[in-house]
PDB file of C-alpha atoms in Angstrom:
ATOM      1  CA  MET A 284       0.000   0.000   0.000  1.00 87.00           C
ATOM      2  CA  ILE A 285       1.294   3.430  -0.940  1.00 93.00           C
ATOM      3  CA  ILE A 286      -0.583   6.679  -0.426  1.00 93.00           C
ATOM      4  CA  PRO A 287      -0.180  10.359  -1.386  1.00 93.00           C
ATOM      5  CA  PRO A 288       2.021  12.322  -1.525  1.00 92.00           C
ATOM      6  CA  LEU A 289       4.254   9.381  -2.543  1.00 94.00           C
ATOM      7  CA  ALA A 290       1.533   8.049  -4.870  1.00 94.00           C
ATOM      8  CA  VAL A 291       0.824  11.110  -6.998  1.00 95.00           C
ATOM      9  CA  ASP A 292      -2.545  10.020  -8.446  1.00 94.00           C
ATOM     10  CA  GLY A 293      -4.029   8.516  -5.279  1.00 94.00           C
ATOM     11  CA  PRO A 294      -3.674   5.451  -3.036  1.00 95.00           C
ATOM     12  CA  VAL A 295      -2.418   2.250  -4.671  1.00 95.00           C
ATOM     13  CA  LEU A 296      -2.942  -1.191  -3.169  1.00 94.00           C
ATOM     14  CA  THR A 297      -0.956  -4.096  -4.624  1.00 89.00           C
ATOM     15  CA  ILE A 298      -2.099  -7.625  -3.772  1.00 86.00           C
ATOM     16  CA  ARG A 299       0.269 -10.503  -4.425  1.00 78.00           C
ATOM     17  CA  ARG A 300      -1.316 -13.892  -3.820  1.00 75.00           C
ATOM     18  CA  PHE A 301       0.724 -17.063  -3.526  1.00 71.00           C
ATOM     19  CA  ARG A 302      -0.526 -20.493  -4.514  1.00 70.00           C
ATOM     20  CA  ARG A 303      -0.967 -22.978  -1.690  1.00 71.00           C
ATOM     21  CA  ALA A 304       0.845 -25.534  -3.821  1.00 72.00           C
ATOM     22  CA  GLY A 305       3.460 -24.417  -6.327  1.00 76.00           C
ATOM     23  CA  PHE A 306       3.700 -25.569  -9.919  1.00 87.00           C
ATOM     24  CA  THR A 307       5.269 -28.996 -10.228  1.00 92.00           C
ATOM     25  CA  PRO A 308       7.861 -29.849 -12.908  1.00 94.00           C
ATOM     26  CA  ASP A 309       5.135 -31.670 -14.823  1.00 94.00           C
ATOM     27  CA  ASP A 310       2.987 -28.522 -14.686  1.00 93.00           C
ATOM     28  CA  LEU A 311       5.830 -26.457 -16.148  1.00 95.00           C
ATOM     29  CA  VAL A 312       6.296 -28.973 -18.937  1.00 95.00           C
ATOM     30  CA  ALA A 313       2.563 -28.884 -19.649  1.00 95.00           C
ATOM     31  CA  VAL A 314       2.477 -25.071 -19.998  1.00 93.00           C
ATOM     32  CA  GLY A 315       5.656 -25.029 -22.092  1.00 93.00           C
ATOM     33  CA  THR A 316       8.014 -23.361 -19.623  1.00 94.00           C
ATOM     34  CA  TRP A 317      10.238 -26.447 -19.722  1.00 94.00           C
ATOM     35  CA  SER A 318      10.583 -29.109 -22.382  1.00 94.00           C
ATOM     36  CA  PRO A 319      10.737 -32.777 -21.287  1.00 95.00           C
ATOM     37  CA  PRO A 320      14.493 -33.084 -22.075  1.00 95.00           C
ATOM     38  CA  LEU A 321      15.154 -29.849 -20.170  1.00 96.00           C
ATOM     39  CA  ARG A 322      13.218 -31.233 -17.218  1.00 96.00           C
ATOM     40  CA  GLU A 323      15.521 -34.249 -17.148  1.00 95.00           C
ATOM     41  CA  LEU A 324      18.623 -32.047 -17.307  1.00 95.00           C
ATOM     42  CA  LEU A 325      17.455 -29.870 -14.404  1.00 96.00           C
ATOM     43  CA  ALA A 326      16.418 -32.897 -12.360  1.00 95.00           C
ATOM     44  CA  ALA A 327      19.863 -34.433 -12.876  1.00 95.00           C
ATOM     45  CA  ALA A 328      21.523 -31.123 -11.925  1.00 95.00           C
ATOM     46  CA  VAL A 329      19.661 -30.966  -8.610  1.00 96.00           C
ATOM     47  CA  ARG A 330      20.219 -34.650  -7.838  1.00 94.00           C
ATOM     48  CA  ALA A 331      23.925 -34.193  -8.669  1.00 94.00           C
ATOM     49  CA  ARG A 332      24.073 -31.399  -6.050  1.00 94.00           C
ATOM     50  CA  LEU A 333      25.116 -28.728  -8.520  1.00 95.00           C
ATOM     51  CA  ASN A 334      24.760 -25.154  -7.274  1.00 95.00           C
ATOM     52  CA  VAL A 335      22.099 -23.574  -9.484  1.00 96.00           C
ATOM     53  CA  LEU A 336      21.253 -19.892  -9.922  1.00 96.00           C
ATOM     54  CA  VAL A 337      17.956 -18.976 -11.627  1.00 97.00           C
ATOM     55  CA  SER A 338      18.015 -15.586 -13.361  1.00 96.00           C
ATOM     56  CA  GLY A 339      15.374 -13.515 -15.097  1.00 95.00           C
ATOM     57  CA  GLY A 340      13.462 -10.266 -15.127  1.00 93.00           C
ATOM     58  CA  THR A 341      10.483  -9.181 -13.067  1.00 89.00           C
ATOM     59  CA  GLY A 342       7.557 -11.570 -13.486  1.00 88.00           C
ATOM     60  CA  SER A 343       9.569 -14.080 -15.493  1.00 91.00           C
ATOM     61  CA  GLY A 344       8.736 -16.942 -13.123  1.00 91.00           C
ATOM     62  CA  LYS A 345      12.062 -17.295 -11.287  1.00 93.00           C
ATOM     63  CA  THR A 346      10.468 -18.285  -7.979  1.00 92.00           C
ATOM     64  CA  THR A 347       8.123 -20.726  -9.718  1.00 93.00           C
ATOM     65  CA  THR A 348      11.096 -22.429 -11.365  1.00 95.00           C
ATOM     66  CA  LEU A 349      13.043 -22.399  -8.100  1.00 95.00           C
ATOM     67  CA  ASN A 350      10.140 -24.089  -6.320  1.00 93.00           C
ATOM     68  CA  ALA A 351       9.897 -26.719  -9.055  1.00 95.00           C
ATOM     69  CA  LEU A 352      13.646 -27.360  -8.898  1.00 95.00           C
ATOM     70  CA  SER A 353      13.385 -27.924  -5.160  1.00 94.00           C
ATOM     71  CA  SER A 354      11.019 -30.840  -5.780  1.00 93.00           C
ATOM     72  CA  PHE A 355      13.977 -32.838  -7.135  1.00 95.00           C
ATOM     73  CA  VAL A 356      15.778 -32.690  -3.774  1.00 94.00           C
ATOM     74  CA  PRO A 357      15.650 -36.123  -2.088  1.00 92.00           C
ATOM     75  CA  ASP A 358      13.185 -36.274   0.772  1.00 90.00           C
ATOM     76  CA  GLY A 359      15.775 -37.307   3.355  1.00 89.00           C
ATOM     77  CA  GLU A 360      17.810 -34.096   3.079  1.00 93.00           C
ATOM     78  CA  ARG A 361      17.492 -31.162   5.478  1.00 93.00           C
ATOM     79  CA  ILE A 362      16.690 -27.918   3.645  1.00 95.00           C
ATOM     80  CA  VAL A 363      16.791 -24.391   5.042  1.00 95.00           C
ATOM     81  CA  THR A 364      15.011 -21.711   2.998  1.00 95.00           C
ATOM     82  CA  VAL A 365      15.719 -18.008   3.418  1.00 94.00           C
ATOM     83  CA  GLU A 366      13.315 -15.487   1.874  1.00 92.00           C
ATOM     84  CA  ASP A 367      12.434 -11.833   2.060  1.00 90.00           C
ATOM     85  CA  ALA A 368       8.761 -12.878   1.836  1.00 86.00           C
ATOM     86  CA  ALA A 369       7.914 -16.561   2.222  1.00 85.00           C
ATOM     87  CA  GLU A 370       6.755 -17.751  -1.205  1.00 87.00           C
ATOM     88  CA  LEU A 371       8.333 -21.189  -1.624  1.00 89.00           C
ATOM     89  CA  ARG A 372       6.170 -24.242  -1.041  1.00 88.00           C
ATOM     90  CA  LEU A 373       8.497 -27.182  -0.491  1.00 88.00           C
ATOM     91  CA  GLN A 374       7.022 -30.638  -0.011  1.00 86.00           C
ATOM     92  CA  GLN A 375       9.948 -32.382   1.695  1.00 89.00           C
ATOM     93  CA  ALA A 376       9.715 -33.545   5.293  1.00 89.00           C
ATOM     94  CA  HIS A 377      12.779 -31.725   6.659  1.00 93.00           C
ATOM     95  CA  VAL A 378      12.333 -28.068   5.719  1.00 94.00           C
ATOM     96  CA  VAL A 379      13.140 -25.070   7.921  1.00 95.00           C
ATOM     97  CA  ARG A 380      11.644 -21.817   6.589  1.00 94.00           C
ATOM     98  CA  LEU A 381      13.210 -18.484   7.543  1.00 95.00           C
ATOM     99  CA  GLU A 382      11.688 -15.111   6.618  1.00 93.00           C
ATOM    100  CA  ALA A 383      13.259 -11.671   6.933  1.00 93.00           C
ATOM    101  CA  ARG A 384      11.619  -8.990   9.071  1.00 92.00           C
ATOM    102  CA  PRO A 385      11.534  -5.251   8.263  1.00 87.00           C
ATOM    103  CA  ALA A 386      12.296  -2.604  10.846  1.00 88.00           C
ATOM    104  CA  SER A 387       9.465  -1.288  13.030  1.00 85.00           C
ATOM    105  CA  LEU A 388       8.181   2.284  12.843  1.00 80.00           C
ATOM    106  CA  GLU A 389      10.811   3.162  15.434  1.00 82.00           C
ATOM    107  CA  GLY A 390      13.517   1.731  13.170  1.00 83.00           C
ATOM    108  CA  ARG A 391      14.251  -1.292  15.393  1.00 87.00           C
ATOM    109  CA  GLY A 392      13.934  -5.046  15.129  1.00 89.00           C
ATOM    110  CA  GLU A 393      15.023  -5.530  11.506  1.00 90.00           C
ATOM    111  CA  VAL A 394      16.284  -8.993  10.605  1.00 92.00           C
ATOM    112  CA  THR A 395      17.925  -9.028   7.177  1.00 91.00           C
ATOM    113  CA  VAL A 396      18.243 -11.857   4.708  1.00 91.00           C
ATOM    114  CA  ARG A 397      22.000 -11.731   5.255  1.00 92.00           C
ATOM    115  CA  ARG A 398      21.629 -12.406   8.972  1.00 93.00           C
ATOM    116  CA  LEU A 399      19.302 -15.302   8.222  1.00 93.00           C
ATOM    117  CA  VAL A 400      21.734 -16.823   5.705  1.00 92.00           C
ATOM    118  CA  ARG A 401      24.492 -16.641   8.311  1.00 91.00           C
ATOM    119  CA  ASN A 402      22.226 -18.247  10.876  1.00 92.00           C
ATOM    120  CA  ALA A 403      21.209 -20.950   8.394  1.00 92.00           C
ATOM    121  CA  LEU A 404      24.837 -22.102   8.196  1.00 88.00           C
ATOM    122  CA  ARG A 405      24.641 -23.052  11.885  1.00 89.00           C
ATOM    123  CA  MET A 406      21.486 -25.135  11.436  1.00 91.00           C
ATOM    124  CA  ARG A 407      23.181 -28.157   9.825  1.00 90.00           C
ATOM    125  CA  PRO A 408      21.493 -27.828   6.424  1.00 92.00           C
ATOM    126  CA  ASP A 409      22.183 -30.245   3.604  1.00 92.00           C
ATOM    127  CA  ARG A 410      21.063 -27.516   1.204  1.00 93.00           C
ATOM    128  CA  ILE A 411      20.301 -23.814   1.502  1.00 94.00           C
ATOM    129  CA  ILE A 412      17.718 -22.177  -0.750  1.00 95.00           C
ATOM    130  CA  VAL A 413      17.779 -18.367  -0.885  1.00 94.00           C
ATOM    131  CA  GLY A 414      14.601 -17.036  -2.485  1.00 91.00           C
ATOM    132  CA  GLU A 415      16.368 -14.106  -4.162  1.00 91.00           C
ATOM    133  CA  VAL A 416      19.710 -12.418  -3.608  1.00 93.00           C
ATOM    134  CA  ARG A 417      19.292  -8.643  -3.600  1.00 92.00           C
ATOM    135  CA  GLY A 418      22.092  -7.382  -1.374  1.00 91.00           C
ATOM    136  CA  PRO A 419      25.213  -8.297   0.594  1.00 92.00           C
ATOM    137  CA  GLU A 420      23.807 -11.723   1.459  1.00 92.00           C
ATOM    138  CA  ALA A 421      25.214 -12.742  -1.944  1.00 93.00           C
ATOM    139  CA  LEU A 422      28.667 -13.059  -0.352  1.00 92.00           C
ATOM    140  CA  ASP A 423      27.390 -15.358   2.406  1.00 91.00           C
ATOM    141  CA  MET A 424      25.493 -17.424  -0.143  1.00 91.00           C
ATOM    142  CA  LEU A 425      28.644 -17.855  -2.241  1.00 92.00           C
ATOM    143  CA  SER A 426      30.600 -18.831   0.859  1.00 89.00           C
ATOM    144  CA  ALA A 427      27.996 -21.450   1.741  1.00 88.00           C
ATOM    145  CA  MET A 428      27.974 -22.892  -1.777  1.00 89.00           C
ATOM    146  CA  SER A 429      31.760 -23.241  -1.836  1.00 84.00           C
ATOM    147  CA  SER A 430      32.180 -24.591   1.696  1.00 80.00           C
ATOM    148  CA  GLY A 431      30.259 -27.838   1.798  1.00 79.00           C
ATOM    149  CA  HIS A 432      26.642 -26.902   1.061  1.00 85.00           C
ATOM    150  CA  ASP A 433      26.567 -28.289  -2.466  1.00 90.00           C
ATOM    151  CA  GLY A 434      23.244 -28.379  -4.247  1.00 93.00           C
ATOM    152  CA  SER A 435      22.094 -24.983  -3.008  1.00 94.00           C
ATOM    153  CA  LEU A 436      19.677 -22.911  -5.085  1.00 95.00           C
ATOM    154  CA  SER A 437      18.851 -19.223  -5.477  1.00 95.00           C
ATOM    155  CA  THR A 438      17.521 -16.599  -7.890  1.00 95.00           C
ATOM    156  CA  VAL A 439      18.735 -13.195  -9.018  1.00 96.00           C
ATOM    157  CA  HIS A 440      17.212 -10.409 -11.082  1.00 95.00           C
ATOM    158  CA  ALA A 441      19.140 -10.189 -14.377  1.00 95.00           C
ATOM    159  CA  GLY A 442      18.595  -9.912 -18.113  1.00 93.00           C
ATOM    160  CA  SER A 443      20.997 -12.699 -19.137  1.00 94.00           C
ATOM    161  CA  PRO A 444      23.166 -15.399 -17.551  1.00 94.00           C
ATOM    162  CA  GLU A 445      26.258 -13.234 -18.014  1.00 94.00           C
ATOM    163  CA  GLU A 446      24.537 -10.292 -16.359  1.00 95.00           C
ATOM    164  CA  ALA A 447      23.458 -12.606 -13.524  1.00 95.00           C
ATOM    165  CA  LEU A 448      27.086 -13.419 -12.703  1.00 94.00           C
ATOM    166  CA  ARG A 449      28.076  -9.750 -12.814  1.00 94.00           C
ATOM    167  CA  ARG A 450      25.146  -8.845 -10.582  1.00 95.00           C
ATOM    168  CA  VAL A 451      26.089 -11.469  -8.004  1.00 95.00           C
ATOM    169  CA  GLU A 452      29.615 -10.053  -8.001  1.00 93.00           C
ATOM    170  CA  THR A 453      28.289  -6.524  -7.463  1.00 93.00           C
ATOM    171  CA  LEU A 454      25.953  -7.604  -4.671  1.00 94.00           C
ATOM    172  CA  ALA A 455      28.765  -9.514  -2.938  1.00 93.00           C
ATOM    173  CA  LEU A 456      30.918  -6.370  -3.003  1.00 92.00           C
ATOM    174  CA  MET A 457      28.129  -4.594  -1.084  1.00 90.00           C
ATOM    175  CA  ALA A 458      29.028  -6.743   1.946  1.00 87.00           C
ATOM    176  CA  GLY A 459      31.851  -4.269   2.588  1.00 82.00           C
ATOM    177  CA  VAL A 460      34.396  -6.796   3.848  1.00 80.00           C
ATOM    178  CA  GLY A 461      37.238  -5.327   1.820  1.00 80.00           C
ATOM    179  CA  LEU A 462      37.768  -8.278  -0.528  1.00 82.00           C
ATOM    180  CA  PRO A 463      39.256  -7.300  -3.890  1.00 86.00           C
ATOM    181  CA  HIS A 464      37.032  -7.639  -6.925  1.00 85.00           C
ATOM    182  CA  ALA A 465      39.265 -10.395  -8.310  1.00 87.00           C
ATOM    183  CA  ALA A 466      38.697 -12.491  -5.183  1.00 89.00           C
ATOM    184  CA  ILE A 467      34.920 -12.080  -5.500  1.00 90.00           C
ATOM    185  CA  ARG A 468      35.073 -13.163  -9.136  1.00 90.00           C
ATOM    186  CA  GLU A 469      37.047 -16.259  -8.169  1.00 90.00           C
ATOM    187  CA  GLN A 470      34.478 -17.087  -5.515  1.00 90.00           C
ATOM    188  CA  VAL A 471      31.639 -16.797  -8.046  1.00 92.00           C
ATOM    189  CA  ALA A 472      33.485 -19.146 -10.397  1.00 90.00           C
ATOM    190  CA  ALA A 473      34.120 -21.632  -7.600  1.00 89.00           C
ATOM    191  CA  ALA A 474      30.623 -21.533  -6.065  1.00 92.00           C
ATOM    192  CA  LEU A 475      28.196 -21.621  -9.008  1.00 94.00           C
ATOM    193  CA  ASP A 476      27.799 -24.507 -11.445  1.00 93.00           C
ATOM    194  CA  LEU A 477      24.755 -23.638 -13.578  1.00 95.00           C
ATOM    195  CA  VAL A 478      22.688 -20.563 -14.414  1.00 96.00           C
ATOM    196  CA  VAL A 479      19.117 -21.150 -15.623  1.00 97.00           C
ATOM    197  CA  HIS A 480      17.806 -18.061 -17.403  1.00 97.00           C
ATOM    198  CA  GLN A 481      14.075 -17.506 -17.779  1.00 96.00           C
ATOM    199  CA  SER A 482      12.058 -14.789 -19.479  1.00 95.00           C
ATOM    200  CA  ARG A 483       8.476 -13.616 -19.902  1.00 94.00           C
ATOM    201  CA  LEU A 484       7.738 -13.402 -23.625  1.00 92.00           C
ATOM    202  CA  PRO A 485       5.533 -10.747 -25.291  1.00 91.00           C
ATOM    203  CA  ASP A 486       2.581 -13.164 -25.429  1.00 91.00           C
ATOM    204  CA  GLY A 487       2.736 -13.572 -21.650  1.00 90.00           C
ATOM    205  CA  SER A 488       4.222 -17.072 -21.680  1.00 91.00           C
ATOM    206  CA  ARG A 489       7.251 -17.852 -19.544  1.00 94.00           C
ATOM    207  CA  ARG A 490      10.106 -19.882 -20.987  1.00 95.00           C
ATOM    208  CA  VAL A 491      13.524 -21.061 -19.893  1.00 96.00           C
ATOM    209  CA  LEU A 492      15.643 -19.572 -22.674  1.00 95.00           C
ATOM    210  CA  SER A 493      19.050 -20.902 -21.702  1.00 96.00           C
ATOM    211  CA  VAL A 494      21.013 -23.045 -19.289  1.00 96.00           C
ATOM    212  CA  VAL A 495      24.692 -22.229 -19.027  1.00 95.00           C
ATOM    213  CA  GLU A 496      27.611 -23.871 -17.300  1.00 94.00           C
ATOM    214  CA  VAL A 497      29.738 -21.527 -15.185  1.00 92.00           C
ATOM    215  CA  VAL A 498      33.377 -21.950 -16.207  1.00 89.00           C
ATOM    216  CA  ARG A 499      36.643 -20.408 -15.091  1.00 83.00           C
ATOM    217  CA  VAL A 500      38.154 -17.863 -17.459  1.00 82.00           C
ATOM    218  CA  ALA A 501      41.031 -15.432 -17.151  1.00 79.00           C
ATOM    219  CA  GLY A 502      38.767 -12.757 -15.673  1.00 74.00           C
ATOM    220  CA  GLY A 503      37.080 -15.051 -13.153  1.00 76.00           C
ATOM    221  CA  ALA A 504      33.700 -16.587 -14.073  1.00 83.00           C
ATOM    222  CA  GLY A 505      32.481 -17.122 -17.613  1.00 86.00           C
ATOM    223  CA  THR A 506      29.580 -18.989 -19.199  1.00 90.00           C
ATOM    224  CA  ARG A 507      29.263 -21.817 -21.689  1.00 91.00           C
ATOM    225  CA  GLU A 508      25.851 -22.524 -23.135  1.00 93.00           C
ATOM    226  CA  MET A 509      24.456 -26.024 -22.642  1.00 94.00           C
ATOM    227  CA  TYR A 510      20.871 -25.330 -23.726  1.00 95.00           C
ATOM    228  CA  ALA A 511      19.288 -22.467 -25.636  1.00 95.00           C
ATOM    229  CA  LEU A 512      15.849 -21.799 -27.088  1.00 92.00           C
ATOM    230  CA  ARG A 513      16.091 -19.761 -30.291  1.00 88.00           C
ATOM    231  CA  ASP A 514      13.081 -19.091 -32.491  1.00 85.00           C
ATOM    232  CA  GLY A 515      11.238 -21.826 -30.664  1.00 84.00           C
ATOM    233  CA  ARG A 516      13.906 -24.425 -31.456  1.00 91.00           C
ATOM    234  CA  PRO A 517      16.141 -25.902 -28.719  1.00 92.00           C
ATOM    235  CA  THR A 518      19.876 -26.348 -29.195  1.00 93.00           C
ATOM    236  CA  TRP A 519      22.061 -28.491 -26.948  1.00 93.00           C
ATOM    237  CA  ARG A 520      25.771 -28.730 -26.117  1.00 89.00           C
ATOM    238  CA  ALA A 521      27.511 -31.072 -23.729  1.00 86.00           C
ATOM    239  CA  PRO A 522      29.166 -29.478 -20.683  1.00 84.00           C
ATOM    240  CA  SER A 523      32.858 -28.775 -21.117  1.00 79.00           C
ATOM    241  CA  GLY A 524      33.961 -29.289 -17.531  1.00 66.00           C
ATOM    242  CA  ASP A 525      34.738 -32.896 -16.601  1.00 69.00           C
ATOM    243  CA  GLY A 526      33.396 -32.344 -13.080  1.00 77.00           C
ATOM    244  CA  VAL A 527      29.950 -31.100 -14.125  1.00 84.00           C
ATOM    245  CA  ALA A 528      29.674 -33.654 -16.946  1.00 82.00           C
ATOM    246  CA  ALA A 529      30.568 -36.555 -14.660  1.00 83.00           C
ATOM    247  CA  ARG A 530      28.178 -35.458 -11.913  1.00 84.00           C
ATOM    248  CA  LEU A 531      25.312 -35.042 -14.377  1.00 86.00           C
ATOM    249  CA  ARG A 532      26.054 -38.420 -15.912  1.00 82.00           C
ATOM    250  CA  ASP A 533      26.098 -40.154 -12.525  1.00 79.00           C
ATOM    251  CA  ALA A 534      22.791 -38.508 -11.506  1.00 77.00           C
ATOM    252  CA  ALA A 535      20.954 -39.186 -14.763  1.00 68.00           C
TER     253      ALA A 535
END
């Protein structure tokens, strides 16, 4: 809710309703967001405990895809979710849901996503799912992904997979810990395995347009396309890294 004088033309009330049960992978295949072969690739990536980042613009369906990806996590694993507003609907038995809290009118009592991510590391999670990285919590998420919490998932607002990596780097620098940019880039390259990029098309449909492997390059983290949807036609390439290829093959 926003009212004048901030809302120039009068009060504006925005209602965002969340489904009681999120879209399943089969639902996303049925509506065309995923193709059946893409579903198998993403399922293998989650089972192989690859660290996956979902990128896309506003309303592209990032959280919907993240929720569907979480369904591939084995039921016996302990999952901790961290969100600014609790939207995820996980079906596993061992899920701990954490939600950030804004400051009160007096400016006290705020609990940030970054503090929750740090706390999640002490809760013995097998996987950490961060609903969306928007600030300095990106650094803590990268640290978790590269220090034993393989198979973690998150989303970021970006217009392409390459932009997603640059945005994560920028957000990590906001942590203000004095790390050089080169060190942050190395951490991005070490922590992330795949970027799944999704977009909302002009006709209103939502599609996964590309899946890229995160590879090390001279400047830090680069991308190599494994799947792309161009003019409605999918193209595929095998992963270049032996580690990712072997883990996907073992999980298939």
